[in-house]
Amino acid sequence: ENGIQRPKGHKVSFHYNSHVEDMHFGKTHPMKPWRLTLTKHLVLGHGLQYAMDTYEAVSAGTDEVRKFHAPDYVDFLRQVSPKTFPELCKIPRFTRAIPPKHEGDSVELGPYNLSTSPGADCPVFDGMSEYLFLYTGATLAATHQLTSGACNIAINWSGGLHHAHKAEASGFCYINDIVLAILDMLRVYARVLYIDIDVHHGDGVEEAFQRQPRVMTLSYHRYGPYDETGHKFFPGTGDLEDIGLKGTPGEHFALNVPIPSGIDDRQYKFLFEGVTGRAIEAFNPSAIVLQCGADSLGGDRLGQFNINIKQHGECVAFVKNQHLPLLLLGGGGYTARNVARAWCHETAIATDNKLVDKVPYFVPRIEAFKGRAHGDEKMYPSFERLHKNECKDADLEYMVKKLEHD
Ligand code: ZL4
Ligand code: CA
Ligand code: ZN
C-alpha cells in the first residue's frame, strides 16, 4: 500500500519502550520526552515497523550501569524521586557529591548535580528513575543485537545522552547510555568510532574514552560565546585543539569540529563528509555509533545551526554507506515536530525506504512480531492497536495536529 519494504542485504532492529513518553522534566524545561511519542507515531504511521525488527525495551540492570558509572551514583539514581530526594541528600554516602554553593547561584544543587529547583538542567522528577534505566536498557538491547550479529543497524531514538559523567548528571543527561554501549562493543569490535551531530559537544563520551585508542570520538558542535553575555555555548568544551588526553595512548583519538552559529546545509555537508571520511580512513573502525541529536536542525529551541532535515539525514546516509555495524541513537532536539520528522526520516534511510509526503491513511496489518530483545515476548501497546486496526483517523489526525500546531 505505502510501499514500505524490508531492506535488501541488511537488517535493522528498533528498540523502544513507550513508557519513556510519560515523563516530564518540568513545565517549561526544554527536554520533552513526548517528542518520542510523535516520532513513534510518525514511524508507525508510515509503516516503517514492517521494514525492521521491533523490540520493546526493558530496564537496564544496576550492574550494567555500574560498568561506567560510580556505584554510589547508580544507587542514588535507582532510589531518587521528588519524594525521596530530601532524605537521600542527608545520607553521608551521598552528601560528598553535593557541590559547594557559590554566591549568586540561581538553583540549589543537590548530590550529583541533581536538583528539585525549577531552573535546573537536571531536575529530579516523578518517574525519573524508571525513565533513565529504560532509555539505557533500550540502548543496551540495541547494542546486543548488533554485537550478536542479529542486525546490521540498531536504533534507539530515546538514547544518546552524551553529557552524563561517571558520577554526575549534566545537561539533561543522567546515565551515559552511549559510553555503556561502546564499552560493550569493545568486547567484540577492535575499534569503535563515535560520531556526534548533536549541536552540543559530546563531552561525556569524549571524557570517558580520552585515554582509549580503541575509541575515536568525533563531535560536531556549536562552539564559542553564546551571546553578548560572554557565556559560552553549553558545555563550553570541544575546541579544535582538544584531541584526547595528552601523554596517554588516547591522544589523537578525539576529534572536535567547533562551529559558529548559522551553519547551513552546504557548509555542514562539506565539513561532515570531509572530516568524517578522513577519520574513517585513518582510524579504520570496526563499528560506528552515531548520535543523531536533532537540535542541530534550523529552528531548534536551543540550537543555533541552520541545517535542514535533508542534510541531517544525509549524515546518517553517509555513515550507513560505510557498511559497518551501526548504532543509531537520539540525543537533543527541542522543537518536537522537527525532531519527530528527522528521526522518522532517518529510520526510513536506515531501512532503505522513501517516505510519501503524507502519513498514509491506512496502515496494513502486521504479519509477524518479534518480542523484546531479552525476556518474554511483548508487543508495543500501539502495535497491538494497529493489529486490531484501531489506529486510524483519530490517532493520526491527533498526531498531525500536534505536528502542525506545536
Ligand atoms: C532550562 O526554561 O547552559 C531548565 C534549561 C529549566 C524551566 C524554567 C527555569 C528558568 C533552557 C535551559 C531558568 C532556566 C535557567 N527551565 C537554565 C548553564 C545553565 C544553567 C541552567 O542536547 N540555566 C547551563 C544545557 C544548557 C546551561 C544544554 C543539552 C543536552 C543535549 C543532549 C543541554 N545548560 C544556563 C541555563 C527552562 C530552561 C531553559 C537550557 N539549559 C538551555 N541550555 C541549557 O546535548 C540531550
Ligand atoms: Ca555534537
Ligand atoms: Zn544537544
Short mmCIF file of C-alpha atoms and ligand atoms in Angstrom, two decimals:
data_model
loop_
_atom_site.label_atom_id
_atom_site.label_comp_id
_atom_site.label_asym_id
_atom_site.label_seq_id
_atom_site.Cartn_x
_atom_site.Cartn_y
_atom_site.Cartn_z
CA GLU A 1 0.00 0.00 0.00
CA ASN A 2 2.55 2.59 1.10
CA GLY A 3 5.44 0.71 -0.48
CA ILE A 4 7.40 0.16 2.73
CA GLN A 5 9.77 -2.76 2.29
CA ARG A 6 12.42 -4.60 4.26
CA PRO A 7 15.90 -3.53 3.22
CA LYS A 8 17.77 -5.93 0.95
CA GLY A 9 21.13 -7.09 2.20
CA HIS A 10 20.95 -5.76 5.75
CA LYS A 11 18.79 -5.94 8.87
CA VAL A 12 17.58 -3.15 11.12
CA SER A 13 16.35 -3.50 14.70
CA PHE A 14 14.36 -0.82 16.51
CA HIS A 15 14.29 -0.52 20.30
CA TYR A 16 11.76 1.43 22.27
CA ASN A 17 9.50 1.44 25.28
CA SER A 18 6.55 3.84 25.19
CA HIS A 19 6.76 4.30 28.95
CA VAL A 20 9.51 6.94 28.45
CA GLU A 21 6.89 9.23 26.91
CA ASP A 22 5.06 9.75 30.20
CA MET A 23 7.91 11.69 31.76
CA HIS A 24 8.02 15.43 32.44
CA PHE A 25 11.22 17.27 33.31
CA GLY A 26 9.15 20.24 34.42
CA LYS A 27 6.71 22.73 33.00
CA THR A 28 8.97 24.80 30.73
CA HIS A 29 12.01 22.55 30.70
CA PRO A 30 13.14 22.21 27.07
CA MET A 31 13.58 18.42 27.17
CA LYS A 32 10.19 16.94 26.20
CA PRO A 33 10.00 13.16 26.20
CA TRP A 34 6.70 13.43 24.26
CA ARG A 35 8.79 14.23 21.18
CA LEU A 36 9.32 10.46 21.24
CA THR A 37 5.54 9.94 21.05
CA LEU A 38 5.47 12.00 17.88
CA THR A 39 8.44 10.09 16.50
CA LYS A 40 6.83 6.74 17.26
CA HIS A 41 3.53 7.77 15.68
CA LEU A 42 5.24 9.01 12.54
CA VAL A 43 7.34 5.83 12.25
CA LEU A 44 4.26 3.63 12.72
CA GLY A 45 2.04 5.86 10.59
CA HIS A 46 4.39 5.39 7.66
CA GLY A 47 4.54 1.64 8.29
CA LEU A 48 8.30 1.56 8.89
CA GLN A 49 7.85 -1.18 11.50
CA TYR A 50 7.45 -3.63 8.60
CA ALA A 51 10.98 -2.85 7.50
CA MET A 52 12.58 -3.63 10.87
CA ASP A 53 12.54 -5.98 13.83
CA THR A 54 10.87 -4.05 16.65
CA TYR A 55 11.67 -4.73 20.28
CA GLU A 56 10.10 -3.41 23.44
CA ALA A 57 12.95 -2.36 25.71
CA VAL A 58 13.35 -3.47 29.31
CA SER A 59 15.15 -1.54 32.05
CA ALA A 60 18.91 -1.75 32.31
CA GLY A 61 20.24 -3.54 35.38
CA THR A 62 22.21 -1.84 38.18
CA ASP A 63 25.31 -3.88 37.35
CA GLU A 64 25.11 -2.94 33.67
CA VAL A 65 25.02 0.77 34.53
CA ARG A 66 27.90 0.35 37.00
CA LYS A 67 30.18 -0.69 34.11
CA PHE A 68 30.75 3.06 33.70
CA HIS A 69 29.01 4.97 36.48
CA ALA A 70 30.12 5.12 40.12
CA PRO A 71 28.30 2.61 42.37
CA ASP A 72 27.01 5.29 44.76
CA TYR A 73 25.70 7.39 41.85
CA VAL A 74 23.85 4.38 40.40
CA ASP A 75 22.34 3.59 43.81
CA PHE A 76 21.22 7.20 44.12
CA LEU A 77 19.59 7.16 40.67
CA ARG A 78 17.82 3.88 41.48
CA GLN A 79 16.19 5.39 44.58
CA VAL A 80 15.67 9.01 43.67
CA SER A 81 12.27 10.68 43.26
CA PRO A 82 10.93 14.09 44.32
CA LYS A 83 9.66 12.34 47.49
CA THR A 84 12.90 10.54 48.44
CA PHE A 85 15.33 13.30 47.33
CA PRO A 86 15.47 15.34 50.59
CA GLU A 87 16.13 12.23 52.70
CA LEU A 88 18.69 10.78 50.26
CA CYS A 89 20.55 14.11 50.34
CA LYS A 90 21.23 13.58 54.05
CA ILE A 91 22.81 10.12 53.72
CA PRO A 92 26.57 10.52 54.32
CA ARG A 93 27.41 8.26 51.37
CA PHE A 94 25.72 10.77 49.05
CA THR A 95 26.46 14.12 50.76
CA ARG A 96 30.04 14.00 49.44
CA ALA A 97 28.56 14.65 46.00
CA ILE A 98 26.87 17.94 46.96
CA PRO A 99 28.68 20.78 45.16
CA PRO A 100 29.74 23.89 47.12
CA LYS A 101 27.34 26.82 46.91
CA HIS A 102 28.54 29.91 45.07
CA GLU A 103 27.31 33.45 45.53
CA GLY A 104 24.52 34.20 43.06
CA ASP A 105 23.68 30.57 42.26
CA SER A 106 20.14 30.62 40.95
CA VAL A 107 19.39 26.96 41.66
CA GLU A 108 20.07 24.89 44.75
CA LEU A 109 22.09 21.85 43.66
CA GLY A 110 21.97 18.52 45.49
CA PRO A 111 24.23 15.48 45.06
CA TYR A 112 25.48 14.64 41.57
CA ASN A 113 24.32 17.97 40.09
CA LEU A 114 20.68 16.95 40.64
CA SER A 115 18.12 19.39 41.90
CA THR A 116 14.45 19.90 42.66
CA SER A 117 14.64 23.63 41.78
CA PRO A 118 12.61 24.54 38.67
CA GLY A 119 15.56 26.17 36.85
CA ALA A 120 17.79 23.08 36.98
CA ASP A 121 19.16 21.42 33.85
CA CYS A 122 18.92 18.04 35.59
CA PRO A 123 15.78 18.13 37.72
CA VAL A 124 14.53 15.32 39.91
CA PHE A 125 11.06 14.44 38.59
CA ASP A 126 8.43 11.77 39.10
CA GLY A 127 9.23 8.52 37.32
CA MET A 128 12.76 9.73 36.61
CA SER A 129 14.44 6.56 37.80
CA GLU A 130 12.27 4.36 35.54
CA TYR A 131 12.92 6.71 32.62
CA LEU A 132 16.71 6.62 32.99
CA PHE A 133 17.03 2.87 33.25
CA LEU A 134 14.58 2.38 30.37
CA TYR A 135 16.37 4.54 27.82
CA THR A 136 19.60 2.86 28.90
CA GLY A 137 18.02 -0.59 28.59
CA ALA A 138 16.91 0.24 25.06
CA THR A 139 20.44 1.28 24.07
CA LEU A 140 21.94 -1.86 25.61
CA ALA A 141 19.42 -4.12 23.87
CA ALA A 142 20.18 -2.37 20.57
CA THR A 143 23.90 -2.88 21.20
CA HIS A 144 23.40 -6.58 21.91
CA GLN A 145 21.51 -7.03 18.65
CA LEU A 146 24.49 -5.55 16.83
CA THR A 147 27.26 -7.38 18.67
CA SER A 148 25.45 -10.71 18.35
CA GLY A 149 25.15 -10.19 14.61
CA ALA A 150 21.35 -10.26 14.72
CA CYS A 151 21.24 -6.97 12.80
CA ASN A 152 23.48 -4.50 10.99
CA ILE A 153 21.83 -1.29 12.16
CA ALA A 154 20.21 -0.89 15.59
CA ILE A 155 18.15 2.17 16.54
CA ASN A 156 17.17 3.76 19.86
CA TRP A 157 15.82 7.28 19.50
CA SER A 158 15.28 7.57 23.27
CA GLY A 159 19.04 7.25 23.93
CA GLY A 160 22.12 9.28 23.05
CA LEU A 161 22.54 11.20 26.32
CA HIS A 162 26.12 12.27 25.81
CA HIS A 163 26.78 14.73 28.70
CA ALA A 164 26.44 12.38 31.70
CA HIS A 165 29.66 11.83 33.66
CA LYS A 166 30.83 8.91 35.79
CA ALA A 167 29.34 10.35 38.98
CA GLU A 168 27.43 13.42 37.84
CA ALA A 169 24.40 14.36 35.79
CA SER A 170 24.87 17.17 33.27
CA GLY A 171 22.89 18.91 30.55
CA PHE A 172 19.62 16.87 30.76
CA CYS A 173 21.69 13.62 30.80
CA TYR A 174 21.85 11.33 33.84
CA ILE A 175 23.06 7.96 32.57
CA ASN A 176 25.54 7.94 29.69
CA ASP A 177 24.00 5.14 27.63
CA ILE A 178 26.49 5.84 24.82
CA VAL A 179 29.53 5.11 26.98
CA LEU A 180 27.86 1.91 28.22
CA ALA A 181 27.12 0.86 24.63
CA ILE A 182 30.68 1.50 23.46
CA LEU A 183 32.16 -0.37 26.45
CA ASP A 184 30.03 -3.34 25.49
CA MET A 185 31.01 -3.06 21.82
CA LEU A 186 34.71 -3.10 22.73
CA ARG A 187 34.27 -6.72 23.79
CA VAL A 188 33.52 -7.61 20.16
CA TYR A 189 34.95 -4.87 17.94
CA ALA A 190 38.62 -3.85 17.76
CA ARG A 191 37.86 -0.16 17.16
CA VAL A 192 34.69 1.87 17.63
CA LEU A 193 34.12 5.27 16.02
CA TYR A 194 31.73 7.59 17.84
CA ILE A 195 30.21 10.42 15.78
CA ASP A 196 28.05 13.13 17.37
CA ILE A 197 25.92 15.53 15.28
CA ASP A 198 24.01 16.98 18.24
CA VAL A 199 24.53 20.78 18.31
CA HIS A 200 26.24 20.34 21.72
CA HIS A 201 29.71 18.90 22.31
CA GLY A 202 29.68 15.18 23.24
CA ASP A 203 31.84 15.86 26.29
CA GLY A 204 30.79 12.91 28.46
CA VAL A 205 31.67 10.34 25.80
CA GLU A 206 34.92 12.08 24.88
CA GLU A 207 35.98 12.27 28.53
CA ALA A 208 35.21 8.60 29.19
CA PHE A 209 37.45 7.47 26.34
CA GLN A 210 40.09 10.21 26.39
CA ARG A 211 42.82 7.64 27.22
CA GLN A 212 41.44 4.91 24.94
CA PRO A 213 42.93 4.48 21.43
CA ARG A 214 40.33 1.85 20.52
CA VAL A 215 37.60 4.51 20.60
CA MET A 216 37.73 7.58 18.42
CA THR A 217 35.23 10.30 19.35
CA LEU A 218 34.26 12.90 16.76
CA SER A 219 31.85 15.69 17.67
CA TYR A 220 30.42 18.47 15.51
CA HIS A 221 29.04 21.28 17.66
CA ARG A 222 28.30 24.93 18.18
CA TYR A 223 31.28 26.45 19.95
CA GLY A 224 32.10 29.93 21.17
CA PRO A 225 30.40 32.75 23.01
CA TYR A 226 26.65 32.18 23.48
CA ASP A 227 25.75 35.87 23.13
CA GLU A 228 26.99 39.24 24.35
CA THR A 229 26.89 38.00 27.99
CA GLY A 230 30.27 36.35 27.49
CA HIS A 231 28.88 32.91 28.46
CA LYS A 232 29.98 30.06 26.23
CA PHE A 233 27.55 27.80 24.43
CA PHE A 234 26.97 24.71 26.61
CA PRO A 235 29.08 22.80 27.70
CA GLY A 236 31.90 25.11 26.61
CA THR A 237 34.35 22.31 25.71
CA GLY A 238 35.29 20.77 22.36
CA ASP A 239 37.88 23.15 20.99
CA LEU A 240 39.75 22.20 17.81
CA GLU A 241 42.89 21.70 19.94
CA ASP A 242 41.10 19.12 22.09
CA ILE A 243 42.34 15.78 20.67
CA GLY A 244 42.32 13.34 23.61
CA LEU A 245 44.38 13.23 26.80
CA LYS A 246 47.97 14.27 26.09
CA GLY A 247 50.64 11.77 27.04
CA THR A 248 48.20 8.81 27.07
CA PRO A 249 47.52 6.25 24.31
CA GLY A 250 44.26 8.13 23.71
CA GLU A 251 46.00 11.26 22.44
CA HIS A 252 44.88 11.97 18.83
CA PHE A 253 41.83 9.70 19.24
CA ALA A 254 39.39 12.54 19.92
CA LEU A 255 38.38 14.94 17.19
CA ASN A 256 36.36 18.10 17.53
CA VAL A 257 34.77 20.30 14.92
CA PRO A 258 33.76 23.58 16.63
CA ILE A 259 31.28 25.52 14.50
CA PRO A 260 29.85 29.06 14.75
CA SER A 261 26.08 29.64 14.69
CA GLY A 262 24.09 29.66 11.45
CA ILE A 263 25.93 26.94 9.52
CA ASP A 264 23.86 25.84 6.50
CA ASP A 265 23.40 22.54 4.63
CA ARG A 266 26.17 23.09 2.10
CA GLN A 267 28.76 24.07 4.69
CA TYR A 268 27.74 21.30 7.07
CA LYS A 269 27.91 18.66 4.32
CA PHE A 270 31.38 19.85 3.34
CA LEU A 271 32.61 19.66 6.93
CA PHE A 272 30.83 16.44 7.87
CA GLU A 273 31.76 14.37 4.85
CA GLY A 274 35.28 15.75 4.63
CA VAL A 275 36.19 15.21 8.27
CA THR A 276 34.19 12.00 8.83
CA GLY A 277 35.56 10.46 5.63
CA ARG A 278 39.15 11.22 6.62
CA ALA A 279 38.58 9.98 10.17
CA ILE A 280 37.20 6.66 8.90
CA GLU A 281 40.12 6.26 6.50
CA ALA A 282 42.67 6.91 9.22
CA PHE A 283 41.01 5.02 12.10
CA ASN A 284 39.55 2.10 10.15
CA PRO A 285 36.74 1.43 12.67
CA SER A 286 35.10 -1.98 13.11
CA ALA A 287 31.78 -0.41 14.11
CA ILE A 288 30.21 3.05 14.38
CA VAL A 289 27.94 4.75 16.93
CA LEU A 290 26.12 7.80 15.54
CA GLN A 291 24.44 10.19 17.99
CA CYS A 292 21.77 11.93 15.89
CA GLY A 293 20.85 14.84 18.19
CA ALA A 294 18.21 16.82 16.27
CA ASP A 295 18.97 20.15 17.95
CA SER A 296 21.39 20.84 15.08
CA LEU A 297 18.33 21.50 12.88
CA GLY A 298 17.35 25.05 11.96
CA GLY A 299 14.59 26.42 14.18
CA ASP A 300 15.53 24.36 17.19
CA ARG A 301 14.58 25.97 20.51
CA LEU A 302 18.11 25.62 21.90
CA GLY A 303 20.26 25.07 18.81
CA GLN A 304 21.82 27.76 16.65
CA PHE A 305 22.54 25.88 13.43
CA ASN A 306 20.54 26.24 10.25
CA ILE A 307 20.58 22.79 8.66
CA ASN A 308 17.57 21.03 7.19
CA ILE A 309 16.24 17.56 7.87
CA LYS A 310 17.55 16.59 4.43
CA GLN A 311 21.17 17.29 5.36
CA HIS A 312 20.78 15.83 8.85
CA GLY A 313 19.59 12.65 7.12
CA GLU A 314 22.45 12.75 4.65
CA CYS A 315 24.85 12.49 7.57
CA VAL A 316 23.11 9.27 8.56
CA ALA A 317 23.18 8.02 4.95
CA PHE A 318 26.90 8.83 4.64
CA VAL A 319 27.71 6.82 7.77
CA LYS A 320 25.40 3.96 6.74
CA ASN A 321 27.21 3.76 3.40
CA GLN A 322 30.37 2.69 5.23
CA HIS A 323 28.65 -0.70 5.64
CA LEU A 324 29.84 -1.21 9.21
CA PRO A 325 27.75 -2.31 12.21
CA LEU A 326 25.92 0.89 13.14
CA LEU A 327 24.21 2.02 16.32
CA LEU A 328 21.86 4.98 15.75
CA LEU A 329 20.94 6.98 18.84
CA GLY A 330 18.87 10.10 19.50
CA GLY A 331 20.01 12.94 21.77
CA GLY A 332 18.97 16.57 21.88
CA GLY A 333 16.14 18.10 19.88
CA TYR A 334 13.86 20.77 21.33
CA THR A 335 11.42 21.67 18.57
CA ALA A 336 9.47 18.46 18.90
CA ARG A 337 7.76 18.37 15.49
CA ASN A 338 11.11 18.64 13.72
CA VAL A 339 12.72 16.02 15.95
CA ALA A 340 9.98 13.55 15.02
CA ARG A 341 10.27 14.36 11.31
CA ALA A 342 14.05 13.98 11.34
CA TRP A 343 14.16 10.70 13.25
CA CYS A 344 11.32 9.20 11.20
CA HIS A 345 13.13 10.23 8.02
CA GLU A 346 16.32 8.68 9.37
CA THR A 347 14.51 5.45 10.25
CA ALA A 348 13.47 5.36 6.58
CA ILE A 349 17.07 5.95 5.47
CA ALA A 350 18.31 3.15 7.72
CA THR A 351 15.80 0.76 6.13
CA ASP A 352 16.31 1.97 2.52
CA ASN A 353 12.79 3.37 2.28
CA LYS A 354 11.44 6.57 0.78
CA LEU A 355 8.57 8.20 2.60
CA VAL A 356 5.45 9.54 0.96
CA ASP A 357 4.59 13.19 1.62
CA LYS A 358 1.53 12.49 3.78
CA VAL A 359 1.23 9.94 6.54
CA PRO A 360 -0.58 7.01 4.88
CA TYR A 361 -4.19 6.79 5.96
CA PHE A 362 -4.38 3.03 6.06
CA VAL A 363 -1.88 1.04 7.96
CA PRO A 364 -1.69 -2.54 6.72
CA ARG A 365 -1.86 -5.45 9.15
CA ILE A 366 1.27 -6.67 10.81
CA GLU A 367 2.24 -10.18 9.69
CA ALA A 368 4.85 -11.23 12.22
CA PHE A 369 6.13 -9.94 15.52
CA LYS A 370 9.39 -10.10 17.33
CA GLY A 371 9.35 -9.79 21.09
CA ARG A 372 11.70 -7.91 23.33
CA ALA A 373 15.41 -8.43 22.98
CA HIS A 374 15.54 -10.41 26.19
CA GLY A 375 12.74 -11.61 28.41
CA ASP A 376 9.38 -12.76 27.15
CA GLU A 377 7.60 -11.63 24.06
CA LYS A 378 5.57 -8.46 24.28
CA MET A 379 4.39 -6.03 21.67
CA TYR A 380 4.15 -2.30 21.76
CA PRO A 381 0.73 -1.29 23.03
CA SER A 382 0.41 0.84 19.92
CA PHE A 383 1.34 -2.12 17.74
CA GLU A 384 -1.39 -4.07 19.38
CA ARG A 385 -3.83 -1.35 18.43
CA LEU A 386 -2.60 -1.42 14.87
CA HIS A 387 -3.19 -5.14 14.88
CA LYS A 388 -6.79 -4.64 15.81
CA ASN A 389 -6.98 -1.99 13.13
CA GLU A 390 -7.90 0.63 15.72
CA CYS A 391 -5.19 3.10 14.87
CA LYS A 392 -6.94 5.07 12.20
CA ASP A 393 -8.20 8.58 11.71
CA ALA A 394 -8.35 9.64 15.34
CA ASP A 395 -4.74 8.81 16.22
CA LEU A 396 -3.27 10.07 13.01
CA GLU A 397 -5.26 13.27 12.99
CA TYR A 398 -4.29 13.96 16.55
CA MET A 399 -0.69 13.39 15.61
CA VAL A 400 -0.78 15.61 12.54
CA LYS A 401 -2.45 18.36 14.54
CA LYS A 402 0.25 18.09 17.13
CA LEU A 403 2.91 18.19 14.46
CA GLU A 404 1.43 21.19 12.70
CA HIS A 405 0.49 23.35 15.66
CA ASP A 406 3.13 22.56 18.26
C1 ZL4 B 1 16.07 25.13 31.33
O1 ZL4 B 1 13.05 27.09 30.90
O2 ZL4 B 1 23.65 26.36 29.62
C2 ZL4 B 1 15.71 24.46 32.52
C3 ZL4 B 1 17.31 24.89 30.73
C4 ZL4 B 1 14.52 24.72 33.11
C5 ZL4 B 1 12.46 25.87 33.37
C6 ZL4 B 1 12.36 27.29 33.97
C7 ZL4 B 1 13.60 27.84 34.63
C8 ZL4 B 1 14.16 29.09 34.02
C9 ZL4 B 1 16.77 26.47 29.00
C10 ZL4 B 1 17.66 25.56 29.56
C11 ZL4 B 1 15.64 29.27 34.24
C12 ZL4 B 1 16.49 28.46 33.30
C13 ZL4 B 1 17.96 28.56 33.56
N1 ZL4 B 1 13.67 25.63 32.59
C14 ZL4 B 1 18.71 27.43 32.93
C15 ZL4 B 1 24.31 27.00 32.49
C16 ZL4 B 1 22.91 26.97 32.61
C17 ZL4 B 1 22.23 26.70 33.92
C18 ZL4 B 1 20.74 26.47 33.73
O3 ZL4 B 1 21.03 18.26 23.73
N2 ZL4 B 1 20.12 27.61 33.07
C19 ZL4 B 1 23.58 25.91 31.98
C20 ZL4 B 1 22.26 22.53 28.85
C21 ZL4 B 1 22.30 24.04 28.95
C22 ZL4 B 1 23.33 25.60 30.52
C23 ZL4 B 1 22.01 22.05 27.47
C24 ZL4 B 1 21.81 19.96 26.04
C25 ZL4 B 1 21.62 18.47 26.07
C26 ZL4 B 1 21.88 17.78 24.74
C27 ZL4 B 1 21.72 16.24 24.85
C28 ZL4 B 1 21.91 20.54 27.45
N3 ZL4 B 1 22.74 24.43 30.24
C29 ZL4 B 1 22.19 28.07 31.88
C30 ZL4 B 1 20.73 27.75 31.73
C31 ZL4 B 1 13.92 26.26 31.43
C32 ZL4 B 1 15.18 26.03 30.76
C33 ZL4 B 1 15.54 26.70 29.58
C34 ZL4 B 1 18.95 25.33 28.97
N4 ZL4 B 1 19.97 24.68 29.56
C35 ZL4 B 1 19.38 25.69 27.72
N5 ZL4 B 1 20.66 25.27 27.57
C36 ZL4 B 1 21.00 24.65 28.68
O4 ZL4 B 1 23.19 17.98 24.26
C37 ZL4 B 1 20.40 15.78 25.30
CA CA B 2 27.95 17.24 18.73
ZN ZN B 3 22.21 18.97 22.29
#
